[in-house]
GROMACS .gro file of C-alpha atoms in nm:
model
  367
    1MET     CA    1  -1.198  -0.669   0.752
    2SER     CA    2  -1.437  -0.729   0.466
    3THR     CA    3  -1.396  -1.008   0.212
    4LEU     CA    4  -1.339  -0.759  -0.067
    5VAL     CA    5  -1.075  -0.553   0.136
    6ALA     CA    6  -0.915  -0.880   0.224
    7GLU     CA    7  -0.898  -0.990  -0.122
    8MET     CA    8  -0.752  -0.662  -0.237
    9ALA     CA    9  -0.474  -0.688   0.035
   10GLY     CA   10  -0.404  -1.045  -0.060
   11LYS     CA   11  -0.373  -0.957  -0.457
   12ALA     CA   12  -0.164  -0.654  -0.356
   13LEU     CA   13   0.083  -0.855  -0.161
   14LYS     CA   14   0.119  -1.120  -0.425
   15MET     CA   15   0.171  -0.854  -0.679
   16CYS     CA   16   0.390  -0.609  -0.471
   17ILE     CA   17   0.155  -0.332  -0.501
   18PRO     CA   18   0.175  -0.048  -0.262
   19LEU     CA   19  -0.187  -0.053  -0.172
   20SER     CA   20  -0.158   0.202   0.124
   21VAL     CA   21   0.059   0.509   0.170
   22GLN     CA   22   0.072   0.777   0.446
   23LEU     CA   23   0.199   1.114   0.316
   24ASP     CA   24   0.301   1.368   0.568
   25LEU     CA   25   0.256   1.714   0.407
   26THR     CA   26   0.433   1.898   0.687
   27TYR     CA   27   0.603   1.851   1.027
   28ARG     CA   28   0.484   2.196   1.120
   29CYS     CA   29   0.222   2.189   1.402
   30ASN     CA   30   0.019   2.431   1.593
   31GLU     CA   31   0.047   2.191   1.899
   32ARG     CA   32   0.365   2.090   2.087
   33CYS     CA   33   0.254   1.747   2.222
   34ILE     CA   34   0.506   1.619   2.478
   35HIS     CA   35   0.516   1.266   2.319
   36CYS     CA   36   0.551   1.366   1.956
   37TYR     CA   37   0.833   1.207   1.764
   38LEU     CA   38   0.860   1.482   1.488
   39ASP     CA   39   1.106   1.774   1.437
   40HIS     CA   40   0.851   2.061   1.380
   41HIS     CA   41   1.074   2.286   1.190
   42ASP     CA   42   1.046   2.321   0.801
   43HIS     CA   43   1.361   2.182   0.633
   44GLY     CA   44   1.229   2.221   0.276
   45GLU     CA   45   0.879   2.070   0.230
   46MET     CA   46   0.779   1.951  -0.107
   47THR     CA   47   0.600   2.218  -0.314
   48THR     CA   48   0.241   2.186  -0.440
   49ALA     CA   49   0.360   2.095  -0.783
   50GLU     CA   50   0.596   1.818  -0.634
   51ILE     CA   51   0.316   1.661  -0.423
   52LYS     CA   52   0.083   1.663  -0.717
   53ASP     CA   53   0.336   1.493  -0.933
   54LEU     CA   54   0.392   1.240  -0.660
   55LEU     CA   55   0.011   1.174  -0.625
   56ASP     CA   56   0.016   1.107  -1.002
   57GLN     CA   57   0.291   0.859  -0.963
   58MET     CA   58   0.129   0.689  -0.671
   59ALA     CA   59  -0.193   0.657  -0.854
   60ASP     CA   60  -0.001   0.483  -1.135
   61ALA     CA   61   0.171   0.253  -0.901
   62GLY     CA   62  -0.164   0.120  -0.772
   63VAL     CA   63  -0.200   0.321  -0.439
   64PHE     CA   64  -0.581   0.317  -0.326
   65TYR     CA   65  -0.560   0.414   0.051
   66LEU     CA   66  -0.401   0.752   0.097
   67THR     CA   67  -0.360   0.872   0.454
   68ILE     CA   68  -0.269   1.246   0.468
   69SER     CA   69  -0.112   1.353   0.786
   70GLY     CA   70   0.161   1.587   0.953
   71GLY     CA   71   0.230   1.771   1.153
   72GLU     CA   72  -0.081   1.960   1.122
   73ILE     CA   73  -0.219   1.927   0.759
   74LEU     CA   74  -0.404   2.248   0.769
   75MET     CA   75  -0.088   2.445   0.848
   76ARG     CA   76  -0.033   2.417   0.453
   77ARG     CA   77  -0.223   2.674   0.271
   78ASP     CA   78  -0.249   2.453  -0.028
   79PHE     CA   79  -0.404   2.176   0.177
   80PHE     CA   80  -0.740   2.181   0.003
   81ASP     CA   81  -0.583   2.211  -0.322
   82ILE     CA   82  -0.379   1.889  -0.269
   83LEU     CA   83  -0.691   1.719  -0.119
   84LYS     CA   84  -0.907   1.806  -0.426
   85TYR     CA   85  -0.622   1.678  -0.655
   86ALA     CA   86  -0.600   1.343  -0.444
   87ARG     CA   87  -0.969   1.295  -0.463
   88ALA     CA   88  -0.987   1.359  -0.834
   89LEU     CA   89  -0.739   1.062  -0.868
   90THR     CA   90  -1.000   0.858  -0.685
   91PHE     CA   91  -0.770   0.781  -0.368
   92CYS     CA   92  -0.958   0.665  -0.070
   93VAL     CA   93  -0.853   0.956   0.153
   94LYS     CA   94  -0.801   0.938   0.517
   95LEU     CA   95  -0.698   1.252   0.714
   96LYS     CA   96  -0.519   1.308   1.048
   97SER     CA   97  -0.566   1.645   1.220
   98ASN     CA   98  -0.579   1.801   1.552
   99GLY     CA   99  -0.893   1.972   1.441
  100ILE     CA  100  -0.807   2.319   1.576
  101LEU     CA  101  -0.819   2.484   1.236
  102ILE     CA  102  -1.120   2.303   1.135
  103HIS     CA  103  -1.442   2.545   1.132
  104LYS     CA  104  -1.762   2.550   0.963
  105LYS     CA  105  -1.606   2.625   0.626
  106GLU     CA  106  -1.349   2.373   0.637
  107ALA     CA  107  -1.589   2.104   0.756
  108ASP     CA  108  -1.810   2.181   0.471
  109ARG     CA  109  -1.511   2.159   0.213
  110LEU     CA  110  -1.419   1.807   0.379
  111LEU     CA  111  -1.774   1.690   0.312
  112SER     CA  112  -1.790   1.803  -0.037
  113LEU     CA  113  -1.444   1.635  -0.116
  114GLY     CA  114  -1.567   1.297   0.025
  115VAL     CA  115  -1.293   1.213   0.268
  116GLU     CA  116  -1.332   0.849   0.408
  117SER     CA  117  -1.238   0.962   0.781
  118VAL     CA  118  -1.066   1.222   0.977
  119GLN     CA  119  -0.872   1.112   1.282
  120VAL     CA  120  -0.830   1.343   1.569
  121SER     CA  121  -0.620   1.282   1.873
  122ILE     CA  122  -0.797   1.334   2.207
  123TYR     CA  123  -0.564   1.259   2.510
  124SER     CA  124  -0.811   1.314   2.785
  125TYR     CA  125  -1.178   1.419   2.850
  126ARG     CA  126  -1.041   1.662   3.109
  127PRO     CA  127  -0.920   1.989   2.962
  128GLU     CA  128  -0.639   2.029   3.219
  129VAL     CA  129  -0.484   1.690   3.106
  130HIS     CA  130  -0.535   1.717   2.727
  131ASP     CA  131  -0.408   2.087   2.700
  132ALA     CA  132  -0.110   2.000   2.921
  133ILE     CA  133  -0.007   1.733   2.681
  134THR     CA  134  -0.060   1.954   2.376
  135LYS     CA  135   0.070   2.273   2.545
  136VAL     CA  136  -0.197   2.472   2.400
  137PRO     CA  137  -0.459   2.615   2.631
  138GLY     CA  138  -0.811   2.549   2.516
  139SER     CA  139  -0.700   2.278   2.271
  140LEU     CA  140  -0.928   2.024   2.391
  141ALA     CA  141  -1.240   2.247   2.357
  142ARG     CA  142  -1.153   2.331   1.988
  143SER     CA  143  -1.072   1.991   1.888
  144ILE     CA  144  -1.406   1.868   2.028
  145GLU     CA  145  -1.587   2.152   1.832
  146ALA     CA  146  -1.411   2.037   1.518
  147ILE     CA  147  -1.547   1.673   1.583
  148ARG     CA  148  -1.892   1.800   1.631
  149LEU     CA  149  -1.880   1.989   1.311
  150LEU     CA  150  -1.753   1.698   1.125
  151ARG     CA  151  -2.010   1.454   1.272
  152SER     CA  152  -2.301   1.696   1.215
  153ARG     CA  153  -2.207   1.665   0.850
  154GLY     CA  154  -2.194   1.277   0.858
  155ILE     CA  155  -1.807   1.247   0.828
  156HIS     CA  156  -1.653   0.953   1.007
  157VAL     CA  157  -1.441   1.055   1.298
  158ILE     CA  158  -1.193   0.845   1.469
  159MET     CA  159  -1.081   0.962   1.828
  160ALA     CA  160  -0.735   0.841   1.906
  161ASN     CA  161  -0.621   0.816   2.255
  162VAL     CA  162  -0.249   0.772   2.300
  163LEU     CA  163  -0.182   0.621   2.644
  164MET     CA  164   0.109   0.771   2.848
  165VAL     CA  165   0.202   0.848   3.202
  166GLY     CA  166   0.003   1.172   3.239
  167ASN     CA  167  -0.335   1.033   3.116
  168ALA     CA  168  -0.325   0.669   3.206
  169ASN     CA  169  -0.657   0.689   3.384
  170ASP     CA  170  -0.835   0.877   3.139
  171TYR     CA  171  -0.905   0.644   2.856
  172ALA     CA  172  -1.245   0.521   2.983
  173GLY     CA  173  -1.370   0.870   2.992
  174VAL     CA  174  -1.240   0.943   2.640
  175LYS     CA  175  -1.423   0.635   2.511
  176VAL     CA  176  -1.739   0.770   2.672
  177LEU     CA  177  -1.683   1.107   2.531
  178ALA     CA  178  -1.629   0.945   2.173
  179ALA     CA  179  -1.972   0.754   2.193
  180GLU     CA  180  -2.139   1.085   2.301
  181LEU     CA  181  -2.001   1.266   1.996
  182GLY     CA  182  -2.073   0.973   1.755
  183ALA     CA  183  -1.717   0.905   1.694
  184GLN     CA  184  -1.508   0.573   1.668
  185PHE     CA  185  -1.270   0.521   1.965
  186ILE     CA  186  -0.918   0.369   1.929
  187MET     CA  187  -0.629   0.363   2.178
  188ASP     CA  188  -0.261   0.323   2.116
  189PRO     CA  189  -0.056   0.216   2.417
  190THR     CA  190   0.291   0.284   2.260
  191ILE     CA  191   0.500   0.596   2.270
  192THR     CA  192   0.715   0.595   1.970
  193PRO     CA  193   1.094   0.709   1.969
  194MET     CA  194   1.178   1.041   1.793
  195MET     CA  195   1.239   0.969   1.418
  196ASP     CA  196   1.613   1.071   1.483
  197GLY     CA  197   1.640   0.787   1.737
  198ASP     CA  198   1.612   0.987   2.042
  199ARG     CA  199   1.453   0.757   2.308
  200SER     CA  200   1.406   0.992   2.589
  201ILE     CA  201   1.025   1.041   2.529
  202LEU     CA  202   0.992   0.666   2.605
  203ASN     CA  203   0.984   0.769   2.974
  204LEU     CA  204   0.618   0.854   2.916
  205ASN     CA  205   0.526   0.507   2.863
  206VAL     CA  206   0.305   0.377   3.132
  207ASP     CA  207   0.434   0.099   3.379
  208GLU     CA  208   0.358  -0.266   3.352
  209ALA     CA  209   0.065  -0.256   3.589
  210ALA     CA  210  -0.112   0.014   3.399
  211LEU     CA  211  -0.049  -0.171   3.067
  212ARG     CA  212  -0.190  -0.500   3.215
  213GLU     CA  213  -0.501  -0.314   3.341
  214VAL     CA  214  -0.565  -0.188   2.977
  215PHE     CA  215  -0.499  -0.536   2.818
  216GLN     CA  216  -0.730  -0.701   3.068
  217ASN     CA  217  -1.014  -0.437   3.022
  218GLU     CA  218  -1.295  -0.622   2.840
  219ILE     CA  219  -1.443  -0.275   2.745
  220LEU     CA  220  -1.136  -0.229   2.530
  221VAL     CA  221  -1.030  -0.589   2.419
  222GLY     CA  222  -1.364  -0.784   2.427
  223ASN     CA  223  -1.339  -1.136   2.548
  224VAL     CA  224  -1.061  -1.100   2.795
  225GLU     CA  225  -1.001  -1.474   2.836
  226GLU     CA  226  -0.945  -1.526   2.452
  227PHE     CA  227  -0.726  -1.196   2.416
  228CYS     CA  228  -0.505  -1.288   2.713
  229ALA     CA  229  -0.492  -1.669   2.630
  230PRO     CA  230  -0.135  -1.832   2.661
  231PRO     CA  231   0.047  -1.826   2.342
  232GLN     CA  232   0.044  -2.130   2.123
  233SER     CA  233   0.325  -2.325   1.973
  234LEU     CA  234   0.463  -2.186   1.641
  235ASP     CA  235   0.378  -2.389   1.344
  236GLU     CA  236   0.556  -2.384   0.991
  237ASP     CA  237   0.291  -2.137   0.860
  238ALA     CA  238   0.364  -1.896   1.143
  239LEU     CA  239   0.730  -1.905   1.094
  240ASP     CA  240   0.683  -1.814   0.725
  241SER     CA  241   0.451  -1.529   0.807
  242LEU     CA  242   0.557  -1.162   0.743
  243PRO     CA  243   0.618  -0.924   1.032
  244CYS     CA  244   0.355  -0.658   0.894
  245SER     CA  245   0.252  -0.475   0.598
  246ALA     CA  246   0.534  -0.218   0.614
  247GLY     CA  247   0.726  -0.242   0.284
  248HIS     CA  248   0.498  -0.521   0.155
  249THR     CA  249   0.177  -0.330   0.071
  250ALA     CA  250   0.238  -0.003   0.249
  251CYS     CA  251   0.495   0.271   0.309
  252TYR     CA  252   0.546   0.609   0.419
  253VAL     CA  253   0.648   0.946   0.235
  254SER     CA  254   0.787   1.242   0.442
  255PRO     CA  255   0.723   1.609   0.368
  256TYR     CA  256   1.076   1.614   0.212
  257GLY     CA  257   1.005   1.322  -0.015
  258ASP     CA  258   1.201   1.057   0.185
  259VAL     CA  259   1.049   0.706   0.149
  260TYR     CA  260   1.050   0.466   0.453
  261PRO     CA  261   0.867   0.129   0.508
  262CYS     CA  262   0.639   0.305   0.761
  263VAL     CA  263   0.609   0.622   0.965
  264GLN     CA  264   0.713   0.403   1.275
  265PHE     CA  265   0.995   0.225   1.067
  266PRO     CA  266   1.242   0.516   0.959
  267LEU     CA  267   1.476   0.303   0.747
  268PRO     CA  268   1.584   0.548   0.461
  269SER     CA  269   1.472   0.376   0.144
  270GLY     CA  270   1.483   0.642  -0.121
  271ASN     CA  271   1.363   1.003  -0.208
  272VAL     CA  272   1.104   1.084  -0.471
  273ARG     CA  273   1.277   1.409  -0.553
  274ARG     CA  274   1.555   1.220  -0.706
  275THR     CA  275   1.384   0.884  -0.798
  276LYS     CA  276   1.047   0.795  -0.929
  277PHE     CA  277   0.818   0.648  -0.653
  278ALA     CA  278   0.750   0.319  -0.854
  279ASP     CA  279   1.128   0.267  -0.900
  280ILE     CA  280   1.181   0.310  -0.523
  281TRP     CA  281   0.915   0.074  -0.444
  282ARG     CA  282   1.026  -0.187  -0.674
  283ASN     CA  283   1.406  -0.149  -0.658
  284SER     CA  284   1.501   0.000  -0.302
  285PRO     CA  285   1.758  -0.223  -0.155
  286GLN     CA  286   1.620  -0.133   0.178
  287LEU     CA  287   1.264  -0.216   0.102
  288ASN     CA  288   1.367  -0.536  -0.063
  289GLU     CA  289   1.545  -0.620   0.252
  290VAL     CA  290   1.252  -0.561   0.453
  291ARG     CA  291   1.041  -0.785   0.227
  292SER     CA  292   1.291  -1.076   0.267
  293ILE     CA  293   1.222  -1.108   0.642
  294THR     CA  294   1.006  -1.364   0.774
  295LEU     CA  295   0.951  -1.491   1.143
  296ARG     CA  296   1.182  -1.768   1.054
  297ASP     CA  297   1.459  -1.512   1.003
  298MET     CA  298   1.437  -1.367   1.344
  299PRO     CA  299   1.659  -1.561   1.574
  300THR     CA  300   1.499  -1.457   1.901
  301CYS     CA  301   1.126  -1.418   1.793
  302SER     CA  302   1.134  -1.750   1.614
  303ARG     CA  303   1.227  -1.943   1.926
  304CYS     CA  304   0.948  -1.730   2.138
  305ALA     CA  305   0.619  -1.876   2.216
  306HIS     CA  306   0.466  -1.545   2.152
  307GLY     CA  307   0.603  -1.539   1.790
  308GLY     CA  308   0.268  -1.614   1.640
  309THR     CA  309   0.058  -1.378   1.849
  310CYS     CA  310   0.296  -1.098   1.920
  311THR     CA  311   0.224  -0.746   1.796
  312ARG     CA  312   0.594  -0.700   1.723
  313CYS     CA  313   0.664  -0.372   1.522
  314PRO     CA  314   0.962  -0.421   1.301
  315GLY     CA  315   1.008  -0.037   1.307
  316LEU     CA  316   1.044  -0.041   1.679
  317ALA     CA  317   1.270  -0.325   1.655
  318TYR     CA  318   1.490  -0.121   1.399
  319LEU     CA  319   1.499   0.170   1.643
  320GLU     CA  320   1.613  -0.057   1.915
  321GLY     CA  321   1.900  -0.168   1.687
  322ASN     CA  322   1.792  -0.467   1.474
  323MET     CA  323   1.496  -0.491   1.240
  324ARG     CA  324   1.531  -0.874   1.266
  325GLY     CA  325   1.532  -0.867   1.638
  326PRO     CA  326   1.252  -0.833   1.901
  327SER     CA  327   1.099  -0.501   1.993
  328TYR     CA  328   1.123  -0.471   2.389
  329GLN     CA  329   0.810  -0.241   2.386
  330ASP     CA  330   0.629  -0.526   2.222
  331CYS     CA  331   0.759  -0.781   2.447
  332GLU     CA  332   0.617  -0.572   2.736
  333LYS     CA  333   0.272  -0.583   2.583
  334SER     CA  334   0.272  -0.956   2.536
  335PHE     CA  335   0.377  -1.007   2.900
  336ALA     CA  336   0.110  -0.762   3.030
  337ARG     CA  337  -0.144  -0.955   2.811
  338THR     CA  338  -0.061  -1.300   2.903
  339GLY     CA  339   0.166  -1.286   3.205
  340ILE     CA  340   0.413  -1.506   3.032
  341PRO     CA  341   0.757  -1.350   2.958
  342SER     CA  342   0.894  -1.361   2.608
  343GLU     CA  343   1.244  -1.500   2.524
  344ASN     CA  344   1.370  -1.154   2.494
  345LEU     CA  345   1.247  -1.062   2.839
  346LYS     CA  346   1.383  -1.374   2.997
  347ALA     CA  347   1.724  -1.303   2.849
  348ARG     CA  348   1.716  -0.945   2.970
  349LYS     CA  349   1.622  -1.050   3.322
  350ALA     CA  350   1.918  -1.283   3.316
  351SER     CA  351   2.142  -1.030   3.200
  352THR     CA  352   2.048  -0.771   3.453
  353GLN     CA  353   2.045  -0.989   3.751
  354PHE     CA  354   2.400  -0.913   3.839
  355SER     CA  355   2.423  -0.551   3.700
  356PRO     CA  356   2.249  -0.218   3.771
  357ALA     CA  357   1.900  -0.211   3.615
  358SER     CA  358   1.865  -0.068   3.269
  359PRO     CA  359   1.645   0.251   3.242
  360LEU     CA  360   1.480   0.076   2.961
  361ILE     CA  361   1.365  -0.206   3.173
  362GLN     CA  362   1.002  -0.114   3.275
  363ILE     CA  363   0.847  -0.421   3.418
  364GLN     CA  364   0.947  -0.686   3.674
  365LEU     CA  365   0.922  -1.048   3.561
  366ALA     CA  366   0.719  -1.263   3.798
  367THR     CA  367   0.942  -1.530   3.985
   0.00000   0.00000   0.00000
């Protein structure tokens, strides 16, 4: 992070400014990815006029980074009208798309409108694996062609690889493909529960051995010894730290105007169809509760050696039942990274020693 960006983030946090917002235009999609957490039916998306009014409100509230996502954003016929309006308001716009609907004309328009980046999910370098995940034959070839078109115009492309059971051995090949295409490579080792709370898709998460292999791969994490170093004792500064930017300098708005702390933190916090965006941001009881939480307020995590280095997501913790509690999925990551069980994992192991194993337990602790 550059010094200027860090200063912006620090001032936004101090002044409670929503520096970054993700706006989903639609949940409709032309793919049916097996791990997707969204309901793809249209339950009454915001109109073009409503979205433009919201963009005006967000600009007035101090939003700078605007991520436009879906669903598939190009499923909306007014997408370019919305994008043009957003750029006229000088948002730094980042897009998320599967690329299937991006052809030469669309790539030219994206270039002319000056988007900061386009993120495209690529699940495997092998068509039979990628297409099985998206459930759309030929989708890998079409997404790759879109990336080529974007890169040939100098547009920054991020290739996002979500790790799951079906593609666990393919991330290295995707990384090579990204390099060949001139795209940035990122990988997400987390499958997110459905926004309605359905956790069945978590069965797609890889096991502990695969997760450990990823977290100890120097090609992905750099200095393995440093990345996998044992956790340090918590100090006072760590205990007063904030869980993440969700609700502090960032939030998420759904296609129906619902506001949440984050796309992975589906705590209903207001709706822009009924209340102005700035009023929700400043006065929502839910957002203010999220802002009140520090590591010190988390009974389990504040006693855990991993507290200062864990990637704990408060949204995942919320979906597991308690936004002030640990996230089991993140505890798994910390264990895979360091080989040292968290307080939460040790407690779960103790509670399951004399009872049938829970289906949520995906790793065995070393004894």
